[in-house]
Amino acid sequence: MQHFKFIPLTMLIGSSLLLTACGGSSSDSKPNTTKVSFALADAPVDDAAEVWIAVDAIELVKEGEDNILLDVKDGDLEYAQLDLKQFQGGESKIILDETELVPGVYQNLILHVLDESVGDNFSYVTELDGDQISMKQPSQKLKLGGFEVSSQGVQRFTIHFDLRTALVQNQNGQRYNLKPHGVTIVDNETVASLSGMVDANLFNCIGDENEGNFVYLYPGHSLPVLVDNYDENTAQTDLPEGAVAPAGSTAVVLNGNDYSYAFGFIPEGDYTVAFTCSGLNDDEALYDGLLIPNPSMQMHEVVLSNAMDSVQDFEEILP
């Protein structure tokens, strides 16, 4: 006579779970990823007709892990090449669209730039007189610092070039260098914009034929001393105590019959914006002692938010 032993269903389920926990399943767990896009954009530069840059890869550095190398392509090309001056005032060019990345903090983003070492027609500057000057990028890499990838939806970043500070011509004028100073990584979900009109009656500097009209943007309110552009990694002389360096600067341009300025891709926050008519000879690396604001009362405190396009005009103050 056969004897049957009944095993409770709960014991069978428990055994199955135990096998799974001990590696009994053949499926490997994969880390959660999110989609991330990268674009390039430019703040206006006043002394070049074109600024071409070619990028063939983005390298990401994450602590404790191997570096991630993401190829950048444009159609049949094994790289993306663009004139940064075509992407100003809030416009941008996507160079890597919806790639999968693990959320977390990345310590560095490195742009791999094709410069004069691989050819003259990849990265170069076309000057206002039509001359084409090659661009040099040490080690063909532009190290831009860290950023954080969240786990929510598609995250879009813009690599924003302030060429007025990032683009430097060497002393003999035969080459341009692209420096990380003046290049930032911004999350499009937390960026703002600022623009406005500028009264032509403020253009009262003598001898510059209205070429020195610029607007400077500074982080914070109640700032003690506003100064012109300089590189904190370059030795400075006569820099005043309490000096606040600009987050960016842009030329005042003529649009139709009106003069205006615009900043795009600015991180949200409190800022001070100031006009000067004497900003023409602002050395990107050295403090020049330019008068900002000029006229003296032409500055405003603003609060910039991603939720709206902020406007701040500069108007003549009559006695």
JSON list of N, CA and C in Angstrom, two decimals, residues 95-134:
[
{"chain": "A", "resi": 95, "resn": "ILE", "atom": "N", "xyz": [23.66, 67.20, -29.33]},
{"chain": "A", "resi": 95, "resn": "ILE", "atom": "CA", "xyz": [24.72, 66.38, -29.91]},
{"chain": "A", "resi": 95, "resn": "ILE", "atom": "C", "xyz": [24.65, 64.93, -29.44]},
{"chain": "A", "resi": 96, "resn": "LEU", "atom": "N", "xyz": [23.88, 64.68, -28.40]},
{"chain": "A", "resi": 96, "resn": "LEU", "atom": "CA", "xyz": [23.70, 63.31, -27.91]},
{"chain": "A", "resi": 96, "resn": "LEU", "atom": "C", "xyz": [22.29, 63.23, -27.33]},
{"chain": "A", "resi": 97, "resn": "ASP", "atom": "N", "xyz": [21.43, 62.41, -27.94]},
{"chain": "A", "resi": 97, "resn": "ASP", "atom": "CA", "xyz": [20.01, 62.45, -27.61]},
{"chain": "A", "resi": 97, "resn": "ASP", "atom": "C", "xyz": [19.55, 61.18, -26.91]},
{"chain": "A", "resi": 98, "resn": "GLU", "atom": "N", "xyz": [19.04, 61.33, -25.70]},
{"chain": "A", "resi": 98, "resn": "GLU", "atom": "CA", "xyz": [18.38, 60.27, -24.93]},
{"chain": "A", "resi": 98, "resn": "GLU", "atom": "C", "xyz": [19.24, 59.01, -24.81]},
{"chain": "A", "resi": 99, "resn": "THR", "atom": "N", "xyz": [20.46, 59.19, -24.36]},
{"chain": "A", "resi": 99, "resn": "THR", "atom": "CA", "xyz": [21.31, 58.05, -24.05]},
{"chain": "A", "resi": 99, "resn": "THR", "atom": "C", "xyz": [20.99, 57.55, -22.64]},
{"chain": "A", "resi": 100, "resn": "GLU", "atom": "N", "xyz": [21.21, 56.27, -22.38]},
{"chain": "A", "resi": 100, "resn": "GLU", "atom": "CA", "xyz": [20.87, 55.67, -21.09]},
{"chain": "A", "resi": 100, "resn": "GLU", "atom": "C", "xyz": [22.04, 55.82, -20.11]},
{"chain": "A", "resi": 101, "resn": "LEU", "atom": "N", "xyz": [21.75, 56.42, -18.95]},
{"chain": "A", "resi": 101, "resn": "LEU", "atom": "CA", "xyz": [22.76, 56.57, -17.91]},
{"chain": "A", "resi": 101, "resn": "LEU", "atom": "C", "xyz": [22.18, 56.15, -16.56]},
{"chain": "A", "resi": 102, "resn": "VAL", "atom": "N", "xyz": [23.04, 55.65, -15.70]},
{"chain": "A", "resi": 102, "resn": "VAL", "atom": "CA", "xyz": [22.65, 55.31, -14.33]},
{"chain": "A", "resi": 102, "resn": "VAL", "atom": "C", "xyz": [22.54, 56.61, -13.52]},
{"chain": "A", "resi": 103, "resn": "PRO", "atom": "N", "xyz": [21.45, 56.84, -12.80]},
{"chain": "A", "resi": 103, "resn": "PRO", "atom": "CA", "xyz": [21.33, 58.06, -11.98]},
{"chain": "A", "resi": 103, "resn": "PRO", "atom": "C", "xyz": [22.45, 58.15, -10.95]},
{"chain": "A", "resi": 104, "resn": "GLY", "atom": "N", "xyz": [22.76, 59.39, -10.58]},
{"chain": "A", "resi": 104, "resn": "GLY", "atom": "CA", "xyz": [23.79, 59.61, -9.57]},
{"chain": "A", "resi": 104, "resn": "GLY", "atom": "C", "xyz": [24.65, 60.81, -9.91]},
{"chain": "A", "resi": 105, "resn": "VAL", "atom": "N", "xyz": [25.66, 61.03, -9.09]},
{"chain": "A", "resi": 105, "resn": "VAL", "atom": "CA", "xyz": [26.57, 62.16, -9.26]},
{"chain": "A", "resi": 105, "resn": "VAL", "atom": "C", "xyz": [27.74, 61.73, -10.13]},
{"chain": "A", "resi": 106, "resn": "TYR", "atom": "N", "xyz": [28.00, 62.52, -11.16]},
{"chain": "A", "resi": 106, "resn": "TYR", "atom": "CA", "xyz": [29.16, 62.31, -12.03]},
{"chain": "A", "resi": 106, "resn": "TYR", "atom": "C", "xyz": [30.15, 63.43, -11.74]},
{"chain": "A", "resi": 107, "resn": "GLN", "atom": "N", "xyz": [31.39, 63.04, -11.46]},
{"chain": "A", "resi": 107, "resn": "GLN", "atom": "CA", "xyz": [32.39, 64.02, -11.02]},
{"chain": "A", "resi": 107, "resn": "GLN", "atom": "C", "xyz": [32.92, 64.90, -12.15]},
{"chain": "A", "resi": 108, "resn": "ASN", "atom": "N", "xyz": [32.84, 64.42, -13.38]},
{"chain": "A", "resi": 108, "resn": "ASN", "atom": "CA", "xyz": [33.39, 65.21, -14.48]},
{"chain": "A", "resi": 108, "resn": "ASN", "atom": "C", "xyz": [32.73, 64.83, -15.79]},
{"chain": "A", "resi": 109, "resn": "LEU", "atom": "N", "xyz": [32.52, 65.84, -16.63]},
{"chain": "A", "resi": 109, "resn": "LEU", "atom": "CA", "xyz": [32.13, 65.64, -18.02]},
{"chain": "A", "resi": 109, "resn": "LEU", "atom": "C", "xyz": [33.26, 66.20, -18.88]},
{"chain": "A", "resi": 110, "resn": "ILE", "atom": "N", "xyz": [33.75, 65.37, -19.79]},
{"chain": "A", "resi": 110, "resn": "ILE", "atom": "CA", "xyz": [34.89, 65.76, -20.62]},
{"chain": "A", "resi": 110, "resn": "ILE", "atom": "C", "xyz": [34.47, 65.73, -22.08]},
{"chain": "A", "resi": 111, "resn": "LEU", "atom": "N", "xyz": [34.55, 66.88, -22.74]},
{"chain": "A", "resi": 111, "resn": "LEU", "atom": "CA", "xyz": [34.28, 66.94, -24.18]},
{"chain": "A", "resi": 111, "resn": "LEU", "atom": "C", "xyz": [35.55, 66.57, -24.93]},
{"chain": "A", "resi": 112, "resn": "HIS", "atom": "N", "xyz": [35.46, 65.63, -25.86]},
{"chain": "A", "resi": 112, "resn": "HIS", "atom": "CA", "xyz": [36.58, 65.29, -26.73]},
{"chain": "A", "resi": 112, "resn": "HIS", "atom": "C", "xyz": [36.46, 66.14, -27.99]},
{"chain": "A", "resi": 113, "resn": "VAL", "atom": "N", "xyz": [37.39, 67.08, -28.16]},
{"chain": "A", "resi": 113, "resn": "VAL", "atom": "CA", "xyz": [37.33, 68.07, -29.22]},
{"chain": "A", "resi": 113, "resn": "VAL", "atom": "C", "xyz": [38.34, 67.73, -30.31]},
{"chain": "A", "resi": 114, "resn": "LEU", "atom": "N", "xyz": [37.89, 67.77, -31.56]},
{"chain": "A", "resi": 114, "resn": "LEU", "atom": "CA", "xyz": [38.80, 67.60, -32.70]},
{"chain": "A", "resi": 114, "resn": "LEU", "atom": "C", "xyz": [39.37, 68.97, -33.03]},
{"chain": "A", "resi": 115, "resn": "ASP", "atom": "N", "xyz": [40.66, 69.18, -32.77]},
{"chain": "A", "resi": 115, "resn": "ASP", "atom": "CA", "xyz": [41.26, 70.50, -32.97]},
{"chain": "A", "resi": 115, "resn": "ASP", "atom": "C", "xyz": [42.29, 70.45, -34.09]},
{"chain": "A", "resi": 116, "resn": "GLU", "atom": "N", "xyz": [43.19, 71.44, -34.13]},
{"chain": "A", "resi": 116, "resn": "GLU", "atom": "CA", "xyz": [44.15, 71.56, -35.22]},
{"chain": "A", "resi": 116, "resn": "GLU", "atom": "C", "xyz": [45.11, 70.37, -35.31]},
{"chain": "A", "resi": 117, "resn": "SER", "atom": "N", "xyz": [45.24, 69.60, -34.24]},
{"chain": "A", "resi": 117, "resn": "SER", "atom": "CA", "xyz": [46.16, 68.47, -34.26]},
{"chain": "A", "resi": 117, "resn": "SER", "atom": "C", "xyz": [45.67, 67.35, -35.19]},
{"chain": "A", "resi": 118, "resn": "VAL", "atom": "N", "xyz": [44.38, 67.36, -35.53]},
{"chain": "A", "resi": 118, "resn": "VAL", "atom": "CA", "xyz": [43.86, 66.35, -36.46]},
{"chain": "A", "resi": 118, "resn": "VAL", "atom": "C", "xyz": [43.41, 66.95, -37.78]},
{"chain": "A", "resi": 119, "resn": "GLY", "atom": "N", "xyz": [43.45, 68.28, -37.91]},
{"chain": "A", "resi": 119, "resn": "GLY", "atom": "CA", "xyz": [43.07, 68.94, -39.15]},
{"chain": "A", "resi": 119, "resn": "GLY", "atom": "C", "xyz": [42.65, 70.37, -38.92]},
{"chain": "A", "resi": 120, "resn": "ASP", "atom": "N", "xyz": [42.75, 71.19, -39.98]},
{"chain": "A", "resi": 120, "resn": "ASP", "atom": "CA", "xyz": [42.45, 72.62, -39.86]},
{"chain": "A", "resi": 120, "resn": "ASP", "atom": "C", "xyz": [40.97, 72.94, -39.96]},
{"chain": "A", "resi": 121, "resn": "ASN", "atom": "N", "xyz": [40.16, 72.01, -40.44]},
{"chain": "A", "resi": 121, "resn": "ASN", "atom": "CA", "xyz": [38.77, 72.32, -40.74]},
{"chain": "A", "resi": 121, "resn": "ASN", "atom": "C", "xyz": [37.77, 71.70, -39.77]},
{"chain": "A", "resi": 122, "resn": "PHE", "atom": "N", "xyz": [38.25, 71.35, -38.58]},
{"chain": "A", "resi": 122, "resn": "PHE", "atom": "CA", "xyz": [37.35, 70.80, -37.57]},
{"chain": "A", "resi": 122, "resn": "PHE", "atom": "C", "xyz": [36.92, 71.88, -36.58]},
{"chain": "A", "resi": 123, "resn": "SER", "atom": "N", "xyz": [37.86, 72.45, -35.84]},
{"chain": "A", "resi": 123, "resn": "SER", "atom": "CA", "xyz": [37.56, 73.49, -34.85]},
{"chain": "A", "resi": 123, "resn": "SER", "atom": "C", "xyz": [38.40, 74.71, -35.19]},
{"chain": "A", "resi": 124, "resn": "TYR", "atom": "N", "xyz": [37.72, 75.83, -35.44]},
{"chain": "A", "resi": 124, "resn": "TYR", "atom": "CA", "xyz": [38.44, 77.04, -35.85]},
{"chain": "A", "resi": 124, "resn": "TYR", "atom": "C", "xyz": [37.54, 78.26, -35.66]},
{"chain": "A", "resi": 125, "resn": "VAL", "atom": "N", "xyz": [38.16, 79.43, -35.78]},
{"chain": "A", "resi": 125, "resn": "VAL", "atom": "CA", "xyz": [37.45, 80.70, -35.65]},
{"chain": "A", "resi": 125, "resn": "VAL", "atom": "C", "xyz": [37.58, 81.46, -36.96]},
{"chain": "A", "resi": 126, "resn": "THR", "atom": "N", "xyz": [36.47, 81.96, -37.47]},
{"chain": "A", "resi": 126, "resn": "THR", "atom": "CA", "xyz": [36.50, 82.88, -38.60]},
{"chain": "A", "resi": 126, "resn": "THR", "atom": "C", "xyz": [36.35, 84.29, -38.05]},
{"chain": "A", "resi": 127, "resn": "GLU", "atom": "N", "xyz": [37.40, 85.09, -38.23]},
{"chain": "A", "resi": 127, "resn": "GLU", "atom": "CA", "xyz": [37.38, 86.44, -37.68]},
{"chain": "A", "resi": 127, "resn": "GLU", "atom": "C", "xyz": [36.52, 87.37, -38.53]},
{"chain": "A", "resi": 128, "resn": "LEU", "atom": "N", "xyz": [36.30, 88.57, -38.02]},
{"chain": "A", "resi": 128, "resn": "LEU", "atom": "CA", "xyz": [35.41, 89.51, -38.70]},
{"chain": "A", "resi": 128, "resn": "LEU", "atom": "C", "xyz": [35.93, 89.91, -40.07]},
{"chain": "A", "resi": 129, "resn": "ASP", "atom": "N", "xyz": [37.26, 89.85, -40.27]},
{"chain": "A", "resi": 129, "resn": "ASP", "atom": "CA", "xyz": [37.83, 90.19, -41.57]},
{"chain": "A", "resi": 129, "resn": "ASP", "atom": "C", "xyz": [37.89, 89.00, -42.52]},
{"chain": "A", "resi": 130, "resn": "GLY", "atom": "N", "xyz": [37.36, 87.85, -42.10]},
{"chain": "A", "resi": 130, "resn": "GLY", "atom": "CA", "xyz": [37.32, 86.66, -42.95]},
{"chain": "A", "resi": 130, "resn": "GLY", "atom": "C", "xyz": [38.46, 85.69, -42.74]},
{"chain": "A", "resi": 131, "resn": "ASP", "atom": "N", "xyz": [39.48, 86.05, -41.97]},
{"chain": "A", "resi": 131, "resn": "ASP", "atom": "CA", "xyz": [40.59, 85.14, -41.72]},
{"chain": "A", "resi": 131, "resn": "ASP", "atom": "C", "xyz": [40.13, 83.95, -40.88]},
{"chain": "A", "resi": 132, "resn": "GLN", "atom": "N", "xyz": [40.61, 82.76, -41.26]},
{"chain": "A", "resi": 132, "resn": "GLN", "atom": "CA", "xyz": [40.30, 81.54, -40.50]},
{"chain": "A", "resi": 132, "resn": "GLN", "atom": "C", "xyz": [41.50, 81.17, -39.65]},
{"chain": "A", "resi": 133, "resn": "ILE", "atom": "N", "xyz": [41.29, 81.14, -38.32]},
{"chain": "A", "resi": 133, "resn": "ILE", "atom": "CA", "xyz": [42.35, 80.85, -37.36]},
{"chain": "A", "resi": 133, "resn": "ILE", "atom": "C", "xyz": [42.02, 79.54, -36.65]},
{"chain": "A", "resi": 134, "resn": "SER", "atom": "N", "xyz": [42.99, 78.63, -36.60]},
{"chain": "A", "resi": 134, "resn": "SER", "atom": "CA", "xyz": [42.75, 77.32, -36.00]},
{"chain": "A", "resi": 134, "resn": "SER", "atom": "C", "xyz": [42.57, 77.42, -34.49]}
]
